[in-house]
Amino acid sequence: MEFIVNLVFALGAVYIVYSYYFFAFKGKVPQSPAALGRAFAAPTLIWALVLFIISFIQKWAVSPFFSFLSVYEALSTIAAVILSVASGWVASRTSENTQAMNLKILSTIGLVPFSIVTWVGFMSGPTMVVWLLIFAYIPMQYIGYRAYKKYS
């Protein structure tokens, strides 16, 4: 029964992440406040959902073969970097010329919820990974901002 409940939650989380992808990257280009709101979702809600999906995969598919922390930390670290870059991209994807302002707001205010979700997600692991992800948060967002300016 526990597996069924976790599977339903994991499928719901996958659906939300999938919907966010189309909403944030493929949808209509929003104005500045909406772009900033979409960008705040990546390092907070989507990050928490991705951590849940990774822990579900680890618990039910990988744990008989590998240690829990190795796969969980590797996938979570990759996901954190991708979501940090994606949030910089989404904050820059606006119909107004406010990309730099959005990036500054997102970097300063978004660091707190990202840090909280990261600390909770890596409670059982080494703290070095947490510190590396927190210190890489703002540079990764800047990379997303620069990539958006270059490729769009």
mmCIF file with all atom_site columns, C-alpha atoms in Angstrom:
data_model
loop_
_atom_site.group_PDB
_atom_site.id
_atom_site.type_symbol
_atom_site.label_atom_id
_atom_site.label_alt_id
_atom_site.label_comp_id
_atom_site.label_asym_id
_atom_site.label_entity_id
_atom_site.label_seq_id
_atom_site.pdbx_PDB_ins_code
_atom_site.Cartn_x
_atom_site.Cartn_y
_atom_site.Cartn_z
_atom_site.occupancy
_atom_site.B_iso_or_equiv
_atom_site.pdbx_formal_charge
_atom_site.auth_seq_id
_atom_site.auth_comp_id
_atom_site.auth_asym_id
_atom_site.auth_atom_id
_atom_site.pdbx_PDB_model_num
ATOM 1   C CA . MET A 1 1   ? 0.000  0.000  0.000   1.00 0.00 ? 1   MET A CA 1
ATOM 2   C CA . GLU A 1 2   ? 2.855  2.364  0.794   1.00 0.00 ? 2   GLU A CA 1
ATOM 3   C CA . PHE A 1 3   ? 4.260  1.821  -2.695  1.00 0.00 ? 3   PHE A CA 1
ATOM 4   C CA . ILE A 1 4   ? 0.914  2.723  -4.335  1.00 0.00 ? 4   ILE A CA 1
ATOM 5   C CA . VAL A 1 5   ? 0.591  5.958  -2.348  1.00 0.00 ? 5   VAL A CA 1
ATOM 6   C CA . ASN A 1 6   ? 4.178  6.955  -3.105  1.00 0.00 ? 6   ASN A CA 1
ATOM 7   C CA . LEU A 1 7   ? 3.678  6.075  -6.764  1.00 0.00 ? 7   LEU A CA 1
ATOM 8   C CA . VAL A 1 8   ? 0.588  8.280  -6.999  1.00 0.00 ? 8   VAL A CA 1
ATOM 9   C CA . PHE A 1 9   ? 2.447  11.175 -5.371  1.00 0.00 ? 9   PHE A CA 1
ATOM 10  C CA . ALA A 1 10  ? 5.474  10.645 -7.626  1.00 0.00 ? 10  ALA A CA 1
ATOM 11  C CA . LEU A 1 11  ? 3.318  10.589 -10.762 1.00 0.00 ? 11  LEU A CA 1
ATOM 12  C CA . GLY A 1 12  ? 1.571  13.757 -9.598  1.00 0.00 ? 12  GLY A CA 1
ATOM 13  C CA . ALA A 1 13  ? 4.952  15.401 -9.007  1.00 0.00 ? 13  ALA A CA 1
ATOM 14  C CA . VAL A 1 14  ? 6.149  14.351 -12.468 1.00 0.00 ? 14  VAL A CA 1
ATOM 15  C CA . TYR A 1 15  ? 2.983  15.832 -13.988 1.00 0.00 ? 15  TYR A CA 1
ATOM 16  C CA . ILE A 1 16  ? 3.505  19.154 -12.172 1.00 0.00 ? 16  ILE A CA 1
ATOM 17  C CA . VAL A 1 17  ? 7.165  19.340 -13.248 1.00 0.00 ? 17  VAL A CA 1
ATOM 18  C CA . TYR A 1 18  ? 6.196  18.487 -16.832 1.00 0.00 ? 18  TYR A CA 1
ATOM 19  C CA . SER A 1 19  ? 3.442  21.130 -16.827 1.00 0.00 ? 19  SER A CA 1
ATOM 20  C CA . TYR A 1 20  ? 5.840  23.702 -15.396 1.00 0.00 ? 20  TYR A CA 1
ATOM 21  C CA . TYR A 1 21  ? 8.283  23.026 -18.223 1.00 0.00 ? 21  TYR A CA 1
ATOM 22  C CA . PHE A 1 22  ? 5.697  23.858 -20.873 1.00 0.00 ? 22  PHE A CA 1
ATOM 23  C CA . PHE A 1 23  ? 4.299  26.761 -18.880 1.00 0.00 ? 23  PHE A CA 1
ATOM 24  C CA . ALA A 1 24  ? 7.682  28.378 -18.235 1.00 0.00 ? 24  ALA A CA 1
ATOM 25  C CA . PHE A 1 25  ? 9.598  27.602 -21.423 1.00 0.00 ? 25  PHE A CA 1
ATOM 26  C CA . LYS A 1 26  ? 7.084  27.059 -24.210 1.00 0.00 ? 26  LYS A CA 1
ATOM 27  C CA . GLY A 1 27  ? 4.176  29.300 -23.263 1.00 0.00 ? 27  GLY A CA 1
ATOM 28  C CA . LYS A 1 28  ? 3.523  32.925 -24.108 1.00 0.00 ? 28  LYS A CA 1
ATOM 29  C CA . VAL A 1 29  ? 6.360  35.270 -23.111 1.00 0.00 ? 29  VAL A CA 1
ATOM 30  C CA . PRO A 1 30  ? 5.110  37.013 -19.945 1.00 0.00 ? 30  PRO A CA 1
ATOM 31  C CA . GLN A 1 31  ? 5.609  40.480 -18.586 1.00 0.00 ? 31  GLN A CA 1
ATOM 32  C CA . SER A 1 32  ? 8.159  41.101 -15.849 1.00 0.00 ? 32  SER A CA 1
ATOM 33  C CA . PRO A 1 33  ? 6.168  40.198 -12.685 1.00 0.00 ? 33  PRO A CA 1
ATOM 34  C CA . ALA A 1 34  ? 4.820  37.004 -14.222 1.00 0.00 ? 34  ALA A CA 1
ATOM 35  C CA . ALA A 1 35  ? 8.279  35.981 -15.428 1.00 0.00 ? 35  ALA A CA 1
ATOM 36  C CA . LEU A 1 36  ? 9.626  36.540 -11.939 1.00 0.00 ? 36  LEU A CA 1
ATOM 37  C CA . GLY A 1 37  ? 6.826  34.460 -10.420 1.00 0.00 ? 37  GLY A CA 1
ATOM 38  C CA . ARG A 1 38  ? 7.532  31.631 -12.834 1.00 0.00 ? 38  ARG A CA 1
ATOM 39  C CA . ALA A 1 39  ? 11.235 31.849 -12.039 1.00 0.00 ? 39  ALA A CA 1
ATOM 40  C CA . PHE A 1 40  ? 10.594 31.608 -8.270  1.00 0.00 ? 40  PHE A CA 1
ATOM 41  C CA . ALA A 1 41  ? 8.852  28.265 -8.821  1.00 0.00 ? 41  ALA A CA 1
ATOM 42  C CA . ALA A 1 42  ? 11.977 26.545 -10.181 1.00 0.00 ? 42  ALA A CA 1
ATOM 43  C CA . PRO A 1 43  ? 14.233 26.805 -7.103  1.00 0.00 ? 43  PRO A CA 1
ATOM 44  C CA . THR A 1 44  ? 11.386 26.230 -4.635  1.00 0.00 ? 44  THR A CA 1
ATOM 45  C CA . LEU A 1 45  ? 8.364  24.138 -5.611  1.00 0.00 ? 45  LEU A CA 1
ATOM 46  C CA . ILE A 1 46  ? 9.904  22.348 -8.581  1.00 0.00 ? 46  ILE A CA 1
ATOM 47  C CA . TRP A 1 47  ? 13.124 21.700 -6.631  1.00 0.00 ? 47  TRP A CA 1
ATOM 48  C CA . ALA A 1 48  ? 11.143 20.104 -3.768  1.00 0.00 ? 48  ALA A CA 1
ATOM 49  C CA . LEU A 1 49  ? 9.141  17.976 -6.212  1.00 0.00 ? 49  LEU A CA 1
ATOM 50  C CA . VAL A 1 50  ? 12.271 16.832 -8.025  1.00 0.00 ? 50  VAL A CA 1
ATOM 51  C CA . LEU A 1 51  ? 13.830 15.836 -4.695  1.00 0.00 ? 51  LEU A CA 1
ATOM 52  C CA . PHE A 1 52  ? 10.719 13.759 -3.954  1.00 0.00 ? 52  PHE A CA 1
ATOM 53  C CA . ILE A 1 53  ? 10.833 12.106 -7.387  1.00 0.00 ? 53  ILE A CA 1
ATOM 54  C CA . ILE A 1 54  ? 14.527 11.282 -6.962  1.00 0.00 ? 54  ILE A CA 1
ATOM 55  C CA . SER A 1 55  ? 13.977 9.842  -3.485  1.00 0.00 ? 55  SER A CA 1
ATOM 56  C CA . PHE A 1 56  ? 11.079 7.735  -4.832  1.00 0.00 ? 56  PHE A CA 1
ATOM 57  C CA . ILE A 1 57  ? 13.259 6.374  -7.636  1.00 0.00 ? 57  ILE A CA 1
ATOM 58  C CA . GLN A 1 58  ? 16.067 5.716  -5.177  1.00 0.00 ? 58  GLN A CA 1
ATOM 59  C CA . LYS A 1 59  ? 13.864 3.961  -2.633  1.00 0.00 ? 59  LYS A CA 1
ATOM 60  C CA . TRP A 1 60  ? 11.896 1.740  -4.984  1.00 0.00 ? 60  TRP A CA 1
ATOM 61  C CA . ALA A 1 61  ? 14.216 1.139  -7.936  1.00 0.00 ? 61  ALA A CA 1
ATOM 62  C CA . VAL A 1 62  ? 17.862 1.710  -7.078  1.00 0.00 ? 62  VAL A CA 1
ATOM 63  C CA . SER A 1 63  ? 18.352 0.965  -3.369  1.00 0.00 ? 63  SER A CA 1
ATOM 64  C CA . PRO A 1 64  ? 18.735 -2.811 -3.784  1.00 0.00 ? 64  PRO A CA 1
ATOM 65  C CA . PHE A 1 65  ? 21.761 -2.173 -6.025  1.00 0.00 ? 65  PHE A CA 1
ATOM 66  C CA . PHE A 1 66  ? 23.474 1.005  -4.801  1.00 0.00 ? 66  PHE A CA 1
ATOM 67  C CA . SER A 1 67  ? 23.808 2.905  -1.557  1.00 0.00 ? 67  SER A CA 1
ATOM 68  C CA . PHE A 1 68  ? 21.089 5.437  -0.907  1.00 0.00 ? 68  PHE A CA 1
ATOM 69  C CA . LEU A 1 69  ? 23.215 8.537  -0.647  1.00 0.00 ? 69  LEU A CA 1
ATOM 70  C CA . SER A 1 70  ? 25.392 8.041  -3.712  1.00 0.00 ? 70  SER A CA 1
ATOM 71  C CA . VAL A 1 71  ? 22.615 7.987  -6.321  1.00 0.00 ? 71  VAL A CA 1
ATOM 72  C CA . TYR A 1 72  ? 20.387 10.459 -4.454  1.00 0.00 ? 72  TYR A CA 1
ATOM 73  C CA . GLU A 1 73  ? 23.173 13.008 -4.035  1.00 0.00 ? 73  GLU A CA 1
ATOM 74  C CA . ALA A 1 74  ? 24.402 12.663 -7.603  1.00 0.00 ? 74  ALA A CA 1
ATOM 75  C CA . LEU A 1 75  ? 20.951 13.085 -9.174  1.00 0.00 ? 75  LEU A CA 1
ATOM 76  C CA . SER A 1 76  ? 19.955 15.829 -6.739  1.00 0.00 ? 76  SER A CA 1
ATOM 77  C CA . THR A 1 77  ? 23.120 17.812 -7.350  1.00 0.00 ? 77  THR A CA 1
ATOM 78  C CA . ILE A 1 78  ? 22.612 17.634 -11.115 1.00 0.00 ? 78  ILE A CA 1
ATOM 79  C CA . ALA A 1 79  ? 18.962 18.638 -10.709 1.00 0.00 ? 79  ALA A CA 1
ATOM 80  C CA . ALA A 1 80  ? 19.869 21.587 -8.468  1.00 0.00 ? 80  ALA A CA 1
ATOM 81  C CA . VAL A 1 81  ? 22.321 22.955 -11.014 1.00 0.00 ? 81  VAL A CA 1
ATOM 82  C CA . ILE A 1 82  ? 19.834 22.517 -13.877 1.00 0.00 ? 82  ILE A CA 1
ATOM 83  C CA . LEU A 1 83  ? 17.023 24.191 -11.911 1.00 0.00 ? 83  LEU A CA 1
ATOM 84  C CA . SER A 1 84  ? 19.269 27.094 -10.889 1.00 0.00 ? 84  SER A CA 1
ATOM 85  C CA . VAL A 1 85  ? 20.226 27.724 -14.512 1.00 0.00 ? 85  VAL A CA 1
ATOM 86  C CA . ALA A 1 86  ? 16.599 27.290 -15.574 1.00 0.00 ? 86  ALA A CA 1
ATOM 87  C CA . SER A 1 87  ? 15.382 29.842 -13.043 1.00 0.00 ? 87  SER A CA 1
ATOM 88  C CA . GLY A 1 88  ? 17.825 32.417 -14.428 1.00 0.00 ? 88  GLY A CA 1
ATOM 89  C CA . TRP A 1 89  ? 16.568 31.634 -17.932 1.00 0.00 ? 89  TRP A CA 1
ATOM 90  C CA . VAL A 1 90  ? 12.901 31.907 -16.940 1.00 0.00 ? 90  VAL A CA 1
ATOM 91  C CA . ALA A 1 91  ? 13.479 35.184 -15.066 1.00 0.00 ? 91  ALA A CA 1
ATOM 92  C CA . SER A 1 92  ? 15.093 36.610 -18.200 1.00 0.00 ? 92  SER A CA 1
ATOM 93  C CA . ARG A 1 93  ? 12.292 35.439 -20.494 1.00 0.00 ? 93  ARG A CA 1
ATOM 94  C CA . THR A 1 94  ? 10.121 38.534 -20.329 1.00 0.00 ? 94  THR A CA 1
ATOM 95  C CA . SER A 1 95  ? 8.420  40.760 -22.869 1.00 0.00 ? 95  SER A CA 1
ATOM 96  C CA . GLU A 1 96  ? 9.815  43.863 -21.167 1.00 0.00 ? 96  GLU A CA 1
ATOM 97  C CA . ASN A 1 97  ? 13.433 44.917 -20.895 1.00 0.00 ? 97  ASN A CA 1
ATOM 98  C CA . THR A 1 98  ? 13.743 43.963 -17.215 1.00 0.00 ? 98  THR A CA 1
ATOM 99  C CA . GLN A 1 99  ? 15.888 40.845 -17.427 1.00 0.00 ? 99  GLN A CA 1
ATOM 100 C CA . ALA A 1 100 ? 18.719 42.152 -15.238 1.00 0.00 ? 100 ALA A CA 1
ATOM 101 C CA . MET A 1 101 ? 16.322 43.483 -12.604 1.00 0.00 ? 101 MET A CA 1
ATOM 102 C CA . ASN A 1 102 ? 14.461 40.157 -12.493 1.00 0.00 ? 102 ASN A CA 1
ATOM 103 C CA . LEU A 1 103 ? 17.737 38.275 -12.105 1.00 0.00 ? 103 LEU A CA 1
ATOM 104 C CA . LYS A 1 104 ? 18.810 40.467 -9.170  1.00 0.00 ? 104 LYS A CA 1
ATOM 105 C CA . ILE A 1 105 ? 15.469 40.080 -7.412  1.00 0.00 ? 105 ILE A CA 1
ATOM 106 C CA . LEU A 1 106 ? 15.414 36.329 -7.992  1.00 0.00 ? 106 LEU A CA 1
ATOM 107 C CA . SER A 1 107 ? 19.003 35.888 -6.834  1.00 0.00 ? 107 SER A CA 1
ATOM 108 C CA . THR A 1 108 ? 18.542 37.764 -3.570  1.00 0.00 ? 108 THR A CA 1
ATOM 109 C CA . ILE A 1 109 ? 15.043 36.700 -2.540  1.00 0.00 ? 109 ILE A CA 1
ATOM 110 C CA . GLY A 1 110 ? 15.102 33.205 -4.066  1.00 0.00 ? 110 GLY A CA 1
ATOM 111 C CA . LEU A 1 111 ? 18.255 32.191 -2.223  1.00 0.00 ? 111 LEU A CA 1
ATOM 112 C CA . VAL A 1 112 ? 16.396 31.768 1.081   1.00 0.00 ? 112 VAL A CA 1
ATOM 113 C CA . PRO A 1 113 ? 13.755 29.227 -0.025  1.00 0.00 ? 113 PRO A CA 1
ATOM 114 C CA . PHE A 1 114 ? 16.313 27.422 -2.204  1.00 0.00 ? 114 PHE A CA 1
ATOM 115 C CA . SER A 1 115 ? 18.615 27.115 0.806   1.00 0.00 ? 115 SER A CA 1
ATOM 116 C CA . ILE A 1 116 ? 15.821 25.783 3.027   1.00 0.00 ? 116 ILE A CA 1
ATOM 117 C CA . VAL A 1 117 ? 14.733 23.165 0.481   1.00 0.00 ? 117 VAL A CA 1
ATOM 118 C CA . THR A 1 118 ? 18.363 22.184 -0.105  1.00 0.00 ? 118 THR A CA 1
ATOM 119 C CA . TRP A 1 119 ? 19.062 21.767 3.628   1.00 0.00 ? 119 TRP A CA 1
ATOM 120 C CA . VAL A 1 120 ? 15.940 19.633 4.058   1.00 0.00 ? 120 VAL A CA 1
ATOM 121 C CA . GLY A 1 121 ? 16.674 17.583 0.943   1.00 0.00 ? 121 GLY A CA 1
ATOM 122 C CA . PHE A 1 122 ? 20.236 16.796 2.030   1.00 0.00 ? 122 PHE A CA 1
ATOM 123 C CA . MET A 1 123 ? 19.653 16.316 5.770   1.00 0.00 ? 123 MET A CA 1
ATOM 124 C CA . SER A 1 124 ? 21.156 12.860 5.839   1.00 0.00 ? 124 SER A CA 1
ATOM 125 C CA . GLY A 1 125 ? 24.062 13.635 3.543   1.00 0.00 ? 125 GLY A CA 1
ATOM 126 C CA . PRO A 1 126 ? 27.317 15.528 3.920   1.00 0.00 ? 126 PRO A CA 1
ATOM 127 C CA . THR A 1 127 ? 26.986 19.264 4.404   1.00 0.00 ? 127 THR A CA 1
ATOM 128 C CA . MET A 1 128 ? 29.659 20.012 1.794   1.00 0.00 ? 128 MET A CA 1
ATOM 129 C CA . VAL A 1 129 ? 27.162 19.270 -0.980  1.00 0.00 ? 129 VAL A CA 1
ATOM 130 C CA . VAL A 1 130 ? 24.668 21.691 0.582   1.00 0.00 ? 130 VAL A CA 1
ATOM 131 C CA . TRP A 1 131 ? 27.211 24.486 0.813   1.00 0.00 ? 131 TRP A CA 1
ATOM 132 C CA . LEU A 1 132 ? 28.382 23.925 -2.752  1.00 0.00 ? 132 LEU A CA 1
ATOM 133 C CA . LEU A 1 133 ? 24.814 24.089 -4.071  1.00 0.00 ? 133 LEU A CA 1
ATOM 134 C CA . ILE A 1 134 ? 24.008 27.226 -2.078  1.00 0.00 ? 134 ILE A CA 1
ATOM 135 C CA . PHE A 1 135 ? 27.186 28.998 -3.176  1.00 0.00 ? 135 PHE A CA 1
ATOM 136 C CA . ALA A 1 136 ? 26.621 27.944 -6.798  1.00 0.00 ? 136 ALA A CA 1
ATOM 137 C CA . TYR A 1 137 ? 23.000 29.158 -6.825  1.00 0.00 ? 137 TYR A CA 1
ATOM 138 C CA . ILE A 1 138 ? 23.605 32.763 -7.898  1.00 0.00 ? 138 ILE A CA 1
ATOM 139 C CA . PRO A 1 139 ? 26.365 32.002 -10.471 1.00 0.00 ? 139 PRO A CA 1
ATOM 140 C CA . MET A 1 140 ? 24.172 29.308 -12.042 1.00 0.00 ? 140 MET A CA 1
ATOM 141 C CA . GLN A 1 141 ? 21.305 31.787 -12.344 1.00 0.00 ? 141 GLN A CA 1
ATOM 142 C CA . TYR A 1 142 ? 23.658 34.244 -14.003 1.00 0.00 ? 142 TYR A CA 1
ATOM 143 C CA . ILE A 1 143 ? 24.670 31.525 -16.476 1.00 0.00 ? 143 ILE A CA 1
ATOM 144 C CA . GLY A 1 144 ? 20.968 31.008 -17.271 1.00 0.00 ? 144 GLY A CA 1
ATOM 145 C CA . TYR A 1 145 ? 20.559 34.765 -17.767 1.00 0.00 ? 145 TYR A CA 1
ATOM 146 C CA . ARG A 1 146 ? 23.568 34.945 -20.108 1.00 0.00 ? 146 ARG A CA 1
ATOM 147 C CA . ALA A 1 147 ? 22.391 31.879 -22.031 1.00 0.00 ? 147 ALA A CA 1
ATOM 148 C CA . TYR A 1 148 ? 18.974 33.443 -22.553 1.00 0.00 ? 148 TYR A CA 1
ATOM 149 C CA . LYS A 1 149 ? 20.555 36.688 -23.789 1.00 0.00 ? 149 LYS A CA 1
ATOM 150 C CA . LYS A 1 150 ? 22.800 34.753 -26.179 1.00 0.00 ? 150 LYS A CA 1
ATOM 151 C CA . TYR A 1 151 ? 20.411 32.140 -27.569 1.00 0.00 ? 151 TYR A CA 1
ATOM 152 C CA . SER A 1 152 ? 17.103 33.949 -27.788 1.00 0.00 ? 152 SER A CA 1
#
